[in-house]
Structure formats: C-alpha cells, structure tokens
Amino acid sequence: MIKYAILGFGVVGGGLAEVMADQREKLAAAAGEEMELGYILVRHDYPDSPWRDKLVRDFAVIEHDPDVAVVAEVIGGVGPAYEYSRRAILAGKSVVSSNKQLVAEHGAELAALAREHGVSYLFEGSVGGGIPLLRPLCRCLAANRIDEVYGILNGTTNYILTAMDQRGRAYADALRTAQELGYAEADPTADVEGIDACRKTAILADLSFGRNLSPEDIPSRGITAVAPADLELARAMGYTVKLLGRAARTEEGVCAFVEPHLVPESHILASVNGVMNACAIRGSAVGEVVLCGPGAGAHPTASAVAADIADAVRHRADPQVPDLGTPGDKPLPADELCSRWYVRAKCGPEAVSAAFPGAEPVYGSTGECGFLTAMLDRRQLEKKLAAVDGRAAYRVLA
Ligand code: HSE
C-alpha cells in the first residue's frame, strides 16, 4: 500500500490528517489505490493525538522510507519547509504543499527539480484555501489567453474588514477572532500588511502569464491604515472596502500589486464576506470567471491538499508539475497604472472641487469627507492630496 507523510501538525496538518481519514475510500478511488498515513513530522509531543503512533521528529525517517510516495508539506515558511521539500523530491517522492511563501519564493526551482526527478509538485491549497482555483486556471481555462486575475486572496483581512463594516467591531478585536479561528498566519503581520496576498498574487501571475515574478517585486499595501471612516464613507457612496491582489497582462508586460480597493456594491466581490475568498479570471475565450469559497481554515485548506495527494498518487507514472514560468522578469510599476481613486479628506467642498473638478464629496460622522476622482496615476493623485488634506486614498475597482 502506498504511504504518504504529513510534514507539520498545525492547523492545516491536523485538518489534513482528519480529512484523509474521513474520506479514505473516496480519496482511494481518486488515487486509484489505497493510501495509508505513514508519518506526521512534528516538533512537539502530542500524547493524546489519535495519530500519536505516526509522529516522528526526524525527517530522515520519511526520506528513507521507500514506501512513502507523497509528502504533504504544511509546515509553512521557507527554512525547513524548503529543505524537506528538496530532500523529498531528491528521494523520488512527490511533494504537495499549501505553503504560499515557499511556492511564491522557490516554487519554480522546486518545480524544475520535480520535473528532473520524475515526481509531482502540486500546490492547489496555496492560493484560495479550499477553492478549486489553480487547476481550473491551468487546465479548464487552457484554451484562454489569461488577461487578468484579481481577487480577495486573504481570509484574515476579509474577515476583519467584514467584521468592522457589518458588525462595527474594532480592528484588534476582529483580528484576535481570526487568529482564534485558525485563519491568520503565525505572525499575522503577513496577513494585515498584504504580504500573504502578495505571495498568492505572485503564484496566480506566474501560472497565468508564464513569467515567474518575485513577491518582493510586487508592491503591496495591507489593511492596517483602513479606518472605520473609510468603511462608513465607502458605504455612503455605494461601495465596500476589500483588499485585492491584482495581476494583469499589458502590452508592455505584467502589472501586479496588492492594495485595499473600493468595490462597487453591485460587483460580485462586494458580497464575498468573512473568511471567504474569491478570484476573478479574465480569459480571452471565456470572458470573466469568478471562483469563490473558504480561503483559510483547517478543513478547507486540507480539502485542497488531500486532493493533491490523491492526484500525485494517481499520476506516479505521469508526474504533474504546473508551469510557474521563467524567472527574471520584473512587473511593471503599479504606480503608473491609472484608475479612479477614493479619497478621504478633511476639507470643505470648495477645496475638493478646486483640486478634483467634478468630484462630489460626501461627509461622514468624523467630519471628514470621501469622494471619487477621475482617472489618475498614483503620482498625479499624490500631487493633489495636500490641497484637500487627504488622509487616505484607495483605488476604485472599475
Ligand atoms: N492566513 C491566510 C489567510 C491563510 O488568512 O488567508 C490561508 O492562506
């Protein structure tokens, strides 16, 4: 019987062991044969765990067991996760992962290594949690030139924005709940500063455009500066605030960035709330497709990783490695991309009209106003902000 190993026993690792056990027969049918949990690599003791007999602390035990065909890396981060993924591939084992940092930073290298060694490297759970997203993008939309991918790619920040907007909860309080629910990263800075969404945007861009972008080159802003006043003013104008990762093909190259946006209430993404994520894909033949589902959490993410394990087992003779593109290209400067902007400012309507002709300010409970600009790039916008005592500015999703 084929064995698989789980590296890491945190939120996703625990959920993965449960899902693999719960759906054992269905997964065996998907894999084409029975699969048995061989080992779980841990750093601590879990004497009460139902899997206590499977726990090992030394990766070499897994590496040297010839019956282990697939390793599921759900440790997170780069250090040991990178080292063990490499060693597993070199030992002839397929690797599946939900680790967006590792895939975004080293995925192309690991994919090349996997191809060289005739094993699969799959990472469906790295973007969008439980949403079937990367396979549809790469396979079901294979007949399309992908022109744009954009969406809500971080569950923690969407949970926080939703709680602040719909239930008036304070930012820190909503973040604490997201952490308790197991949505947030070990260090939630990666969530709230847009770093997690940036890594996922990089993976989507790599798969969509065939160019392997470094997450470091993708400008990212998070939600720490989004104030309750922004949510109030946005709502008064018929919009909601969402953190979006965006990547688009242009004639000059690929443009990618992560920023809070004002999304019109009529747009499908405006109704994606709480931990839900959604990704819109614009293809040359299909038009726009939106895939939506739970973007974080133990079982949703495990759902994606478990299916990758089954796929890797089924395709042992025909390894599966998505194309993460060729490294080397830099994205175009996002600041040069024109859009309409929402501005929160502290000034009277005359100052708004003088600096932004045609803008119609609405006033909120803090005495500040919000208004939408004409199409501008970031530099053009920033030159005008001082004249209105601008305190925040976010792009408007067209
Ligand atoms: N911290 C991530 C999120 C987990 O909140 O979306 C899933 O990648």
Coordinates of C-alpha atoms and ligand atoms in Angstrom, one line a residue:
M1 CA 0.0 0.0 0.0
I2 CA 1.2 3.5 -0.9
K3 CA 2.1 5.7 2.1
Y4 CA 2.0 9.4 2.4
A5 CA 3.6 11.7 5.1
I6 CA 2.5 15.0 6.5
L7 CA 5.1 17.5 7.4
G8 CA 3.8 19.8 10.1
F9 CA 0.9 19.3 12.6
G10 CA -0.5 22.8 13.0
V11 CA -3.9 23.9 11.8
V12 CA -3.6 22.5 8.3
G13 CA -1.6 19.4 9.2
G14 CA -4.2 18.4 11.8
G15 CA -7.1 19.1 9.4
L16 CA -5.3 17.1 6.7
A17 CA -4.9 14.0 8.8
E18 CA -8.7 14.2 9.7
V19 CA -9.8 14.8 6.1
M20 CA -7.6 12.0 4.8
A21 CA -9.1 9.6 7.4
D22 CA -12.7 10.8 6.9
Q23 CA -12.7 10.5 3.2
R24 CA -10.3 7.5 2.9
E25 CA -12.4 5.5 0.5
K26 CA -13.3 8.4 -1.8
L27 CA -9.7 9.5 -1.9
A28 CA -8.5 5.9 -2.6
A29 CA -10.9 6.0 -5.6
A30 CA -9.4 9.3 -6.8
A31 CA -5.9 8.0 -6.3
G32 CA -6.6 4.6 -7.9
E33 CA -5.3 2.7 -4.9
E34 CA -5.4 2.7 -1.1
M35 CA -3.3 5.3 0.7
E36 CA -2.0 5.0 4.2
L37 CA -0.7 7.7 6.5
G38 CA 2.9 6.7 7.2
Y39 CA 4.2 9.6 9.3
I40 CA 3.5 13.0 10.6
L41 CA 6.6 15.1 11.2
V42 CA 6.2 17.1 14.4
R43 CA 8.3 19.3 16.7
H44 CA 6.4 18.6 19.9
D45 CA 4.8 15.7 21.7
Y46 CA 1.1 15.0 21.2
P47 CA 0.5 12.1 23.6
D48 CA -3.3 12.3 23.3
S49 CA -3.4 12.5 19.5
P50 CA -5.2 9.7 17.7
W51 CA -2.1 9.7 15.3
R52 CA 0.5 9.5 18.2
D53 CA 1.9 6.3 16.7
K54 CA 2.6 8.1 13.4
L55 CA 4.5 11.0 14.9
V56 CA 8.2 11.4 14.1
R57 CA 10.7 14.2 14.7
D58 CA 13.4 13.2 12.2
F59 CA 12.7 13.9 8.6
A60 CA 15.2 11.3 7.6
V61 CA 12.8 8.6 8.7
I62 CA 10.4 9.7 6.0
E63 CA 13.1 10.5 3.5
H64 CA 14.5 6.9 3.7
D65 CA 11.2 5.0 3.7
P66 CA 10.8 3.8 0.1
D67 CA 7.0 3.2 0.6
V68 CA 6.4 6.9 1.1
A69 CA 5.4 8.1 -2.3
V70 CA 4.0 11.5 -1.4
V71 CA 5.0 14.1 1.2
A72 CA 2.5 16.9 2.1
E73 CA 4.4 19.9 3.3
V74 CA 2.2 22.0 5.5
I75 CA 4.8 23.5 7.8
G76 CA 4.7 27.0 6.3
G77 CA 7.6 29.4 6.0
V78 CA 10.7 28.7 4.0
G79 CA 13.5 27.2 6.2
P80 CA 12.8 23.6 7.0
A81 CA 9.8 23.5 4.5
Y82 CA 12.2 24.3 1.7
E83 CA 14.9 21.9 2.8
Y84 CA 12.5 19.0 3.3
S85 CA 10.7 19.6 0.0
R86 CA 14.0 19.5 -1.8
R87 CA 15.1 16.3 0.0
A88 CA 11.8 14.6 -0.6
I89 CA 12.0 15.4 -4.3
L90 CA 15.6 14.2 -4.5
A91 CA 14.5 11.0 -2.8
G92 CA 12.0 10.4 -5.6
K93 CA 8.8 11.5 -3.6
S94 CA 6.1 13.8 -4.9
V95 CA 5.6 16.9 -2.9
V96 CA 2.3 18.7 -2.3
S97 CA 2.1 21.9 -0.4
S98 CA -0.2 24.6 0.9
N99 CA 2.8 26.9 1.6
K100 CA 2.3 30.0 -0.4
Q101 CA 5.5 31.6 0.8
L102 CA 7.6 28.6 -0.3
V103 CA 5.7 28.3 -3.7
A104 CA 6.0 32.0 -4.4
E105 CA 9.7 32.3 -3.5
H106 CA 11.0 28.9 -4.5
G107 CA 8.2 27.2 -6.4
A108 CA 9.8 27.5 -9.9
E109 CA 13.0 25.9 -8.6
L110 CA 11.2 23.1 -6.8
A111 CA 9.0 22.5 -9.9
A112 CA 12.2 22.2 -12.1
L113 CA 13.7 19.8 -9.6
A114 CA 10.5 17.7 -9.5
R115 CA 10.4 17.5 -13.4
E116 CA 14.1 16.4 -13.3
H117 CA 13.3 13.7 -10.8
G118 CA 10.1 12.5 -12.4
V119 CA 7.8 13.4 -9.4
S120 CA 4.8 15.7 -9.0
Y121 CA 4.9 19.1 -7.3
L122 CA 1.3 20.3 -6.6
F123 CA 0.2 23.3 -4.5
E124 CA -3.6 23.8 -5.0
G125 CA -4.0 24.8 -1.4
S126 CA -1.5 27.6 -1.6
V127 CA -4.0 30.1 -3.1
G128 CA -7.6 30.5 -2.1
G129 CA -7.6 27.8 0.6
G130 CA -10.3 25.3 -0.3
I131 CA -11.3 27.0 -3.6
P132 CA -10.5 24.8 -6.6
L133 CA -8.6 27.6 -8.3
L134 CA -5.2 26.7 -9.7
R135 CA -6.4 23.6 -11.6
P136 CA -9.3 25.4 -13.2
L137 CA -6.9 28.3 -14.1
C138 CA -4.2 26.0 -15.6
R139 CA -6.4 23.2 -17.1
C140 CA -10.1 24.1 -17.5
L141 CA -9.1 27.5 -18.9
A142 CA -6.2 26.2 -21.1
A143 CA -8.0 27.5 -24.2
N144 CA -7.7 31.1 -23.0
R145 CA -5.0 33.7 -23.0
I146 CA -5.4 34.9 -19.4
D147 CA -5.5 38.7 -19.4
E148 CA -6.2 39.4 -15.7
V149 CA -6.5 37.7 -12.4
Y150 CA -7.7 39.6 -9.3
G151 CA -9.5 38.9 -6.1
I152 CA -9.8 38.7 -2.4
L153 CA -6.9 36.4 -1.6
N154 CA -6.6 36.6 2.2
G155 CA -9.2 35.3 4.6
T156 CA -8.0 37.1 7.7
T157 CA -8.2 40.6 6.3
N158 CA -11.5 39.9 4.6
Y159 CA -12.8 38.6 8.0
I160 CA -11.5 41.8 9.7
L161 CA -12.9 44.2 7.1
T162 CA -16.3 42.4 7.1
A163 CA -16.5 42.4 11.0
M164 CA -15.5 46.1 11.1
D165 CA -18.0 47.1 8.3
Q166 CA -21.0 44.9 9.2
R167 CA -20.8 44.5 12.9
G168 CA -18.8 47.6 13.9
R169 CA -16.1 45.6 15.5
A170 CA -12.8 47.1 16.4
Y171 CA -9.8 46.1 14.2
A172 CA -7.8 44.4 17.0
D173 CA -10.8 42.5 18.3
A174 CA -11.6 41.2 14.8
L175 CA -8.0 40.2 14.3
R176 CA -8.0 38.2 17.5
T177 CA -11.0 36.2 16.5
A178 CA -9.5 35.5 13.1
Q179 CA -6.4 34.2 14.9
E180 CA -8.6 32.1 17.3
L181 CA -10.4 30.6 14.3
G182 CA -7.1 29.5 12.8
Y183 CA -7.2 31.8 9.8
A184 CA -4.3 34.0 10.5
E185 CA -0.6 33.3 9.8
A186 CA 1.7 32.5 12.8
D187 CA 2.7 36.2 12.5
P188 CA -0.5 38.0 11.4
T189 CA 1.7 40.9 10.1
A190 CA 1.9 38.8 6.9
D191 CA -1.9 38.9 6.6
V192 CA -2.7 42.5 7.6
E193 CA 0.3 44.1 5.7
G194 CA -0.7 42.3 2.5
I195 CA 2.3 40.0 2.3
D196 CA 0.3 36.8 2.2
A197 CA -2.0 38.2 -0.5
C198 CA 1.2 39.3 -2.4
R199 CA 2.6 35.8 -2.4
K200 CA -0.7 34.4 -3.7
T201 CA -0.9 37.1 -6.3
A202 CA 2.6 36.1 -7.4
I203 CA 1.6 32.5 -7.8
L204 CA -1.5 33.4 -9.8
A205 CA 0.5 35.7 -12.0
D206 CA 3.2 33.1 -12.6
L207 CA 0.6 30.5 -13.6
S208 CA -1.4 33.0 -15.7
F209 CA 1.4 34.8 -17.6
G210 CA 4.3 32.3 -17.7
R211 CA 6.6 34.7 -16.0
N212 CA 7.9 33.9 -12.6
L213 CA 7.6 37.1 -10.5
S214 CA 9.4 37.5 -7.2
P215 CA 6.9 38.6 -4.5
E216 CA 9.5 41.2 -3.5
D217 CA 8.8 43.0 -6.7
I218 CA 5.1 43.2 -6.2
P219 CA 4.1 46.4 -4.4
S220 CA 1.8 45.5 -1.5
R221 CA -0.3 47.5 0.9
G222 CA -2.4 45.9 3.6
I223 CA -5.4 47.0 5.7
T224 CA -3.7 48.5 8.8
A225 CA -4.5 52.0 7.6
V226 CA -8.1 51.3 6.7
A227 CA -10.2 53.3 9.2
P228 CA -13.8 52.9 10.2
A229 CA -14.4 56.2 8.5
D230 CA -13.3 54.7 5.2
L231 CA -15.9 51.9 5.6
E232 CA -18.6 54.5 6.5
L233 CA -17.8 56.8 3.6
A234 CA -17.5 53.9 1.1
R235 CA -20.9 52.6 2.1
A236 CA -22.4 56.1 1.8
M237 CA -21.2 56.2 -1.8
G238 CA -22.4 52.6 -2.6
Y239 CA -19.1 50.8 -2.2
T240 CA -17.3 48.4 0.2
V241 CA -13.6 48.2 1.0
K242 CA -11.8 45.0 0.0
L243 CA -8.1 44.0 -0.1
L244 CA -7.4 42.9 -3.6
G245 CA -4.5 41.2 -5.3
R246 CA -4.3 42.0 -8.9
A247 CA -2.2 40.9 -11.9
A248 CA -2.8 41.9 -15.5
R249 CA -1.2 41.4 -18.8
T250 CA -0.5 44.6 -20.7
E251 CA 1.4 45.3 -24.0
E252 CA 4.4 46.3 -22.0
G253 CA 4.5 43.4 -19.6
V254 CA 2.8 42.2 -16.4
C255 CA 1.5 44.5 -13.8
A256 CA 0.8 43.2 -10.3
F257 CA 0.0 44.7 -6.9
V258 CA -1.9 44.3 -3.7
E259 CA -3.9 47.2 -2.2
P260 CA -7.2 48.0 -0.5
H261 CA -9.8 48.9 -3.1
L262 CA -13.3 50.4 -3.1
V263 CA -15.5 47.8 -4.8
P264 CA -19.0 48.8 -6.0
E265 CA -21.8 47.1 -4.1
S266 CA -23.1 45.7 -7.4
H267 CA -19.8 43.9 -8.1
I268 CA -19.7 40.2 -7.2
L269 CA -16.6 40.6 -5.0
A270 CA -18.5 43.1 -2.7
S271 CA -20.7 40.2 -1.4
V272 CA -17.7 38.0 -0.6
N273 CA -17.5 38.3 3.2
G274 CA -15.8 36.9 6.2
V275 CA -13.2 34.2 5.6
M276 CA -14.4 33.7 2.0
N277 CA -12.0 34.4 -0.8
A278 CA -12.9 34.9 -4.5
C279 CA -10.7 35.1 -7.6
A280 CA -11.8 36.6 -10.9
I281 CA -10.1 35.3 -14.0
R282 CA -10.5 37.1 -17.3
G283 CA -9.8 34.9 -20.3
S284 CA -9.8 35.6 -24.0
A285 CA -12.4 33.0 -24.8
V286 CA -14.4 32.6 -21.6
G287 CA -14.7 36.2 -20.5
E288 CA -14.7 36.6 -16.8
V289 CA -15.0 33.6 -14.4
V290 CA -15.2 34.1 -10.6
L291 CA -14.3 31.3 -8.2
C292 CA -15.4 31.7 -4.6
G293 CA -15.1 29.7 -1.4
P294 CA -13.4 29.5 2.0
G295 CA -9.9 31.0 1.8
A296 CA -8.5 29.7 5.1
G297 CA -9.1 27.2 7.9
A298 CA -8.1 23.7 8.6
H299 CA -10.5 21.6 6.7
P300 CA -11.0 23.9 3.6
T301 CA -7.2 24.0 3.1
A302 CA -6.9 20.3 3.8
S303 CA -9.5 19.6 1.2
A304 CA -7.2 21.1 -1.5
V305 CA -4.1 19.4 -0.1
A306 CA -5.8 16.0 0.2
A307 CA -6.9 16.1 -3.4
D308 CA -3.3 16.9 -4.4
I309 CA -2.1 13.8 -2.5
A310 CA -4.6 11.6 -4.4
D311 CA -3.6 13.3 -7.7
A312 CA 0.1 12.7 -7.1
V313 CA -0.5 9.1 -6.3
R314 CA -2.7 8.6 -9.4
H315 CA -0.1 10.2 -11.6
R316 CA 3.0 8.5 -10.4
A317 CA 3.8 7.4 -13.9
D318 CA 2.9 10.7 -15.4
P319 CA 4.1 13.4 -12.9
Q320 CA 2.1 16.6 -12.6
V321 CA 4.0 19.9 -12.3
P322 CA 2.2 23.2 -13.1
D323 CA 4.3 25.7 -15.0
L324 CA 5.3 28.6 -12.7
G325 CA 7.0 30.4 -15.5
T326 CA 10.5 31.6 -16.3
P327 CA 12.2 33.7 -13.6
G328 CA 13.9 37.0 -14.5
D329 CA 11.1 39.5 -15.3
K330 CA 10.1 42.4 -13.1
P331 CA 6.5 43.6 -13.1
L332 CA 5.7 47.0 -14.5
P333 CA 5.5 49.8 -11.9
A334 CA 2.0 49.7 -10.5
D335 CA 2.1 53.4 -9.6
E336 CA 1.8 54.2 -13.4
L337 CA -1.5 52.3 -13.7
C338 CA -4.3 54.8 -13.9
S339 CA -7.5 54.3 -12.1
R340 CA -10.3 56.2 -10.3
W341 CA -9.4 56.8 -6.6
Y342 CA -11.4 57.2 -3.4
V343 CA -10.0 59.9 -1.2
R344 CA -10.8 60.6 2.4
A345 CA -10.0 64.2 3.2
K346 CA -10.6 66.9 5.8
C347 CA -11.8 69.9 3.8
G348 CA -14.8 71.8 2.5
P349 CA -16.5 71.0 -0.8
E350 CA -14.9 74.1 -2.5
A351 CA -11.4 72.7 -1.9
V352 CA -12.5 69.3 -3.3
S353 CA -13.9 71.0 -6.4
A354 CA -10.8 73.1 -6.9
A355 CA -8.4 70.2 -6.7
F356 CA -10.6 67.5 -8.2
P357 CA -13.1 69.1 -10.6
G358 CA -16.3 67.2 -10.8
A359 CA -15.8 65.2 -7.6
E360 CA -18.8 65.0 -5.3
P361 CA -17.8 64.8 -1.6
V362 CA -20.0 63.0 1.0
Y363 CA -19.5 63.8 4.7
G364 CA -19.3 61.2 7.4
S365 CA -19.6 61.2 11.2
T366 CA -15.9 62.2 11.8
G367 CA -16.4 65.4 9.8
E368 CA -14.1 64.1 7.0
C369 CA -15.4 63.7 3.5
G370 CA -15.0 61.0 0.9
F371 CA -15.1 61.4 -2.9
L372 CA -14.1 59.7 -6.1
T373 CA -11.6 61.1 -8.6
A374 CA -11.3 60.9 -12.3
M375 CA -8.7 58.5 -13.8
L376 CA -5.2 59.3 -12.4
D377 CA -2.0 57.5 -11.8
R378 CA -0.6 57.5 -8.3
R379 CA 1.8 60.3 -8.8
Q380 CA -0.8 62.6 -10.3
L381 CA -3.1 61.8 -7.3
E382 CA -0.4 62.3 -4.7
K383 CA 0.4 65.8 -6.1
K384 CA -3.2 66.9 -5.4
L385 CA -3.8 65.3 -1.9
A386 CA -2.2 68.1 0.1
A387 CA -4.7 70.6 -1.2
V388 CA -7.6 68.7 0.4
D389 CA -5.7 67.4 3.5
G390 CA -6.1 63.9 2.1
R391 CA -5.8 61.2 4.8
A392 CA -6.4 58.0 2.7
A393 CA -6.6 57.1 -0.9
Y394 CA -7.6 53.7 -2.4
R395 CA -8.2 52.6 -6.0
V396 CA -11.7 52.0 -7.2
L397 CA -12.3 48.7 -8.9
A398 CA -13.9 49.6 -12.2
Ligands
HSE1 N1 -3.6 33.5 6.7 C1 -4.1 33.0 5.4 C2 -5.4 33.8 5.2 C3 -4.3 31.6 5.5 O1 -5.9 34.4 6.2 O2 -5.9 33.8 4.1 C4 -4.7 31.0 4.1 O3 -3.7 31.1 3.2

